[in-house]
Short mmCIF file of C-alpha atoms in Angstrom, two decimals:
data_model
loop_
_atom_site.label_atom_id
_atom_site.label_comp_id
_atom_site.label_asym_id
_atom_site.label_seq_id
_atom_site.Cartn_x
_atom_site.Cartn_y
_atom_site.Cartn_z
CA MET A 1 0.02 -0.25 0.31
CA ASP A 2 1.19 3.54 -0.71
CA LEU A 3 1.28 6.22 1.08
CA PRO A 4 -0.77 9.22 0.22
CA ALA A 5 1.22 13.05 -0.17
CA PRO A 6 1.06 14.72 3.19
CA ARG A 7 -0.87 17.66 2.62
CA PRO A 8 0.28 20.90 4.45
CA VAL A 9 0.11 21.28 8.49
CA LEU A 10 -1.39 24.15 9.10
CA TRP A 11 -1.59 23.77 12.68
CA PRO A 12 0.20 22.73 15.58
CA LEU A 13 -0.67 18.88 16.38
CA ARG A 14 -1.12 18.17 19.83
CA PRO A 15 1.67 16.37 21.85
CA VAL A 16 0.71 13.04 23.89
CA GLY A 17 1.79 14.84 27.35
CA SER A 18 -1.70 17.00 26.29
CA ALA A 19 -4.17 14.38 27.28
CA ALA A 20 -4.36 12.06 30.32
CA VAL A 21 -3.84 8.34 29.00
CA TRP A 22 -3.82 5.03 31.08
CA THR A 23 -4.17 1.53 30.26
CA SER A 24 -5.15 -1.71 32.01
CA SER A 25 -5.73 -5.41 31.65
CA ASP A 26 -7.69 -7.43 32.68
CA ALA A 27 -9.22 -10.89 31.95
CA GLY A 28 -7.30 -10.82 28.31
CA GLN A 29 -8.56 -7.52 27.76
CA THR A 30 -6.69 -3.98 27.03
CA VAL A 31 -8.26 -1.15 28.03
CA VAL A 32 -6.44 2.09 26.70
CA THR A 33 -8.42 5.12 28.51
CA ILE A 34 -7.45 8.87 26.75
CA ARG A 35 -8.95 11.85 28.31
CA HIS A 36 -8.13 14.84 26.02
CA ALA A 37 -8.00 18.28 26.51
CA HIS A 38 -11.15 19.95 26.12
CA LEU A 39 -12.16 20.76 22.56
CA PRO A 40 -12.57 24.71 22.44
CA GLN A 41 -15.63 25.94 20.67
CA VAL A 42 -16.68 22.52 19.24
CA THR A 43 -19.94 21.56 20.61
CA PRO A 44 -20.91 17.69 20.69
CA GLU A 45 -23.81 18.39 18.14
CA MET A 46 -20.53 18.93 15.59
CA LEU A 47 -19.19 16.15 16.98
CA ALA A 48 -22.17 13.22 15.95
CA TRP A 49 -22.71 15.69 12.42
CA TRP A 50 -18.57 15.29 11.98
CA TYR A 51 -19.16 11.52 12.55
CA GLY A 52 -22.08 10.86 10.70
CA HIS A 53 -20.08 13.10 8.03
CA VAL A 54 -16.51 12.14 7.29
CA PRO A 55 -17.19 10.81 3.64
CA GLY A 56 -16.87 14.05 1.55
CA THR A 57 -14.44 16.80 0.66
CA MET A 58 -13.82 20.05 2.24
CA LYS A 59 -11.76 23.33 1.45
CA TYR A 60 -8.06 22.80 2.75
CA ALA A 61 -4.39 24.54 2.09
CA GLY A 62 -6.39 25.91 -1.12
CA GLN A 63 -7.77 22.43 -2.34
CA THR A 64 -10.65 20.59 -2.40
CA LEU A 65 -10.13 17.54 -0.17
CA PRO A 66 -11.32 14.28 1.40
CA ARG A 67 -12.28 15.41 4.97
CA TYR A 68 -10.63 12.23 5.73
CA LEU A 69 -7.54 13.17 4.78
CA VAL A 70 -7.51 16.76 6.55
CA TRP A 71 -8.66 15.23 9.73
CA HIS A 72 -4.90 13.95 10.22
CA PRO A 73 -3.02 15.32 7.53
CA LEU A 74 0.01 13.34 7.85
CA ASP A 75 -1.01 9.77 8.62
CA HIS A 76 -5.05 9.23 7.22
CA ILE A 77 -5.03 7.34 3.65
CA SER A 78 -8.74 5.99 3.51
CA TYR A 79 -12.03 6.06 4.92
CA GLU A 80 -14.90 3.64 2.98
CA ALA A 81 -18.63 3.32 4.34
CA ASP A 82 -20.85 1.19 2.78
CA GLY A 83 -23.82 3.58 3.02
CA ALA A 84 -24.64 6.54 4.75
CA VAL A 85 -22.65 6.65 8.30
CA GLN A 86 -24.83 5.83 10.80
CA PRO A 87 -25.82 2.57 13.13
CA GLY A 88 -24.95 -0.73 11.69
CA VAL A 89 -23.05 0.30 8.52
CA GLU A 90 -19.73 -1.25 7.84
CA LEU A 91 -16.63 1.26 7.28
CA ARG A 92 -13.04 0.25 6.23
CA ILE A 93 -10.50 2.33 7.97
CA THR A 94 -6.83 3.06 6.74
CA GLU A 95 -4.16 4.69 8.52
CA ALA A 96 -0.10 4.71 8.85
CA PRO A 97 0.40 6.43 12.45
CA GLY A 98 3.42 8.20 11.96
CA ARG A 99 3.68 7.65 8.06
CA ASP A 100 4.95 3.94 9.13
CA LEU A 101 3.83 1.42 6.93
CA ASP A 102 5.09 -0.91 9.44
CA LYS A 103 2.04 0.06 12.31
CA LEU A 104 -0.42 -0.02 9.34
CA ILE A 105 -3.71 -0.08 10.72
CA ASP A 106 -6.10 -1.26 7.96
CA ILE A 107 -9.18 -2.51 9.45
CA HIS A 108 -13.09 -3.10 8.80
CA VAL A 109 -15.44 -1.74 11.89
CA ARG A 110 -18.92 -1.60 12.16
CA VAL A 111 -20.85 1.27 13.73
CA GLU A 112 -22.61 0.93 16.65
CA GLN A 113 -23.57 4.57 17.37
CA ILE A 114 -23.26 7.96 16.73
CA ASP A 115 -25.14 10.87 18.90
CA SER A 116 -24.47 13.78 21.08
CA THR A 117 -22.89 11.94 23.23
CA ALA A 118 -20.76 9.06 21.76
CA ALA A 119 -19.58 7.34 18.98
CA ILE A 120 -18.58 4.24 19.02
CA ILE A 121 -17.63 1.34 16.07
CA SER A 122 -16.01 -2.19 16.60
CA LYS A 123 -14.85 -5.05 15.26
CA ARG A 124 -16.45 -8.72 16.01
CA VAL A 125 -15.71 -12.30 15.32
CA LEU A 126 -17.69 -14.72 16.34
CA GLY A 127 -19.71 -12.79 18.77
CA ALA A 128 -16.56 -11.83 20.60
CA ALA A 129 -15.33 -7.42 19.71
CA LEU A 130 -11.53 -8.16 19.22
CA VAL A 131 -11.65 -4.23 19.03
CA ARG A 132 -13.92 -1.64 20.26
CA LEU A 133 -13.68 2.05 20.05
CA GLU A 134 -15.73 4.65 22.28
CA ASN A 135 -15.35 8.34 22.11
CA GLU A 136 -17.78 9.82 24.31
CA PHE A 137 -18.52 13.50 24.97
CA GLU A 138 -20.49 16.11 26.76
CA PRO A 139 -20.44 19.74 26.54
CA VAL A 140 -17.94 21.98 29.24
CA HIS A 141 -18.16 25.94 29.35
CA GLY A 142 -16.92 26.95 25.72
CA GLY A 143 -16.12 23.90 24.26
CA THR A 144 -16.31 19.93 25.28
CA SER A 145 -14.73 17.49 27.07
CA TYR A 146 -13.51 14.29 24.70
CA VAL A 147 -12.46 10.96 26.29
CA THR A 148 -11.35 7.64 24.11
CA ARG A 149 -11.58 4.15 25.02
CA LEU A 150 -10.44 1.66 23.15
CA THR A 151 -10.98 -2.16 24.15
CA ILE A 152 -8.50 -4.89 22.86
CA GLY A 153 -10.37 -8.17 23.61
CA ASP A 154 -13.30 -9.84 25.37
CA THR A 155 -14.59 -11.94 27.67
CA THR A 156 -16.53 -14.51 25.86
CA PRO A 157 -15.13 -17.97 25.73
CA ALA A 158 -14.46 -17.40 21.58
CA ALA A 159 -12.17 -14.58 22.24
CA ARG A 160 -10.50 -16.31 26.02
CA LEU A 161 -9.80 -19.04 23.78
CA PHE A 162 -7.21 -17.75 21.09
CA LEU A 163 -9.25 -14.01 19.35
CA ASN A 164 -7.37 -11.89 22.18
CA ARG A 165 -4.25 -13.35 21.10
CA VAL A 166 -4.84 -12.28 17.75
CA ALA A 167 -6.23 -8.82 18.41
CA HIS A 168 -2.95 -7.76 20.64
CA ASN A 169 -0.81 -10.02 18.13
CA ARG A 170 -2.36 -8.88 14.96
CA ALA A 171 -4.72 -5.65 15.47
CA PHE A 172 -2.45 -3.78 18.30
CA PRO A 173 0.60 -5.35 19.28
CA PRO A 174 2.47 -2.99 21.49
CA HIS A 175 4.47 -1.20 19.10
CA LYS A 176 1.12 -0.19 17.19
CA LEU A 177 -0.75 0.46 20.19
CA ALA A 178 1.77 3.57 21.48
CA ALA A 179 1.97 4.63 17.73
CA TRP A 180 -2.19 4.80 17.59
CA ILE A 181 -2.55 6.93 21.10
CA ARG A 182 0.08 8.98 19.61
CA HIS A 183 -1.94 9.49 16.75
CA HIS A 184 -5.27 9.79 17.77
CA VAL A 185 -4.52 12.66 20.77
CA GLU A 186 -3.25 14.32 17.12
CA GLU A 187 -6.30 13.58 15.16
CA ILE A 188 -8.86 14.49 17.64
CA GLY A 189 -7.29 17.73 18.76
CA ASN A 190 -7.04 18.55 14.82
CA LEU A 191 -10.64 18.81 15.23
CA GLU A 192 -10.73 22.27 16.89
CA ASN A 193 -8.60 23.28 13.95
CA PHE A 194 -11.13 22.94 11.68
CA LEU A 195 -14.88 21.43 12.84
CA PRO A 196 -16.23 24.47 14.32
CA ASP A 197 -16.26 26.43 10.52
CA LEU A 198 -16.90 23.12 8.53
CA PHE A 199 -20.25 22.40 10.77
CA ARG A 200 -20.87 26.55 10.18
CA TYR A 201 -20.54 26.76 6.43
CA ARG A 202 -21.39 22.97 5.13
CA SER A 203 -22.88 22.54 2.19
CA ASP A 204 -24.94 20.03 2.57
CA HIS A 205 -27.31 21.75 5.37
CA GLU A 206 -27.69 18.21 7.27
CA PRO A 207 -28.65 17.54 10.77
#
């Protein structure tokens, strides 16, 4: 797989140290929790709209680009949906944290929830959630509080027997997980730089 050309980085990317990150492990599961610094001028309504409208294009750096490539101008590769992005729809998300193809994430997930409180996706096999990503948000003065939980592995019998090993060794081995944490802090932090204007002037006027 080839990386698309990097897009201009118009704003500083947030450092990992801007977020509180902690990891816990139990019964074959690993849970990474990231409490991001608040997103100023971003509302939960904007985030609900964004997660339902990542496909599409926007003006950026004098060009018209896919929104996904703007979201992280260095690492994102592609974002494909098999229909309008809503619960039940399958997504294929491809990204290379740090622009390192050795850390490539190329995963099919299904949307579980998108509303003004959370955006949740998961990869399920044999009824087990190999990977589940929960993004939760709530309004605070001047912006939004945003917390991410990435759960790797499940507690079902199939997961305990062999699927958790697959999730930890193939989907998110330690070197890839560390790179993803940095990437995720950067992409969520970047929303404050373009989402308020994009939401205000969106051309489709969808709710």
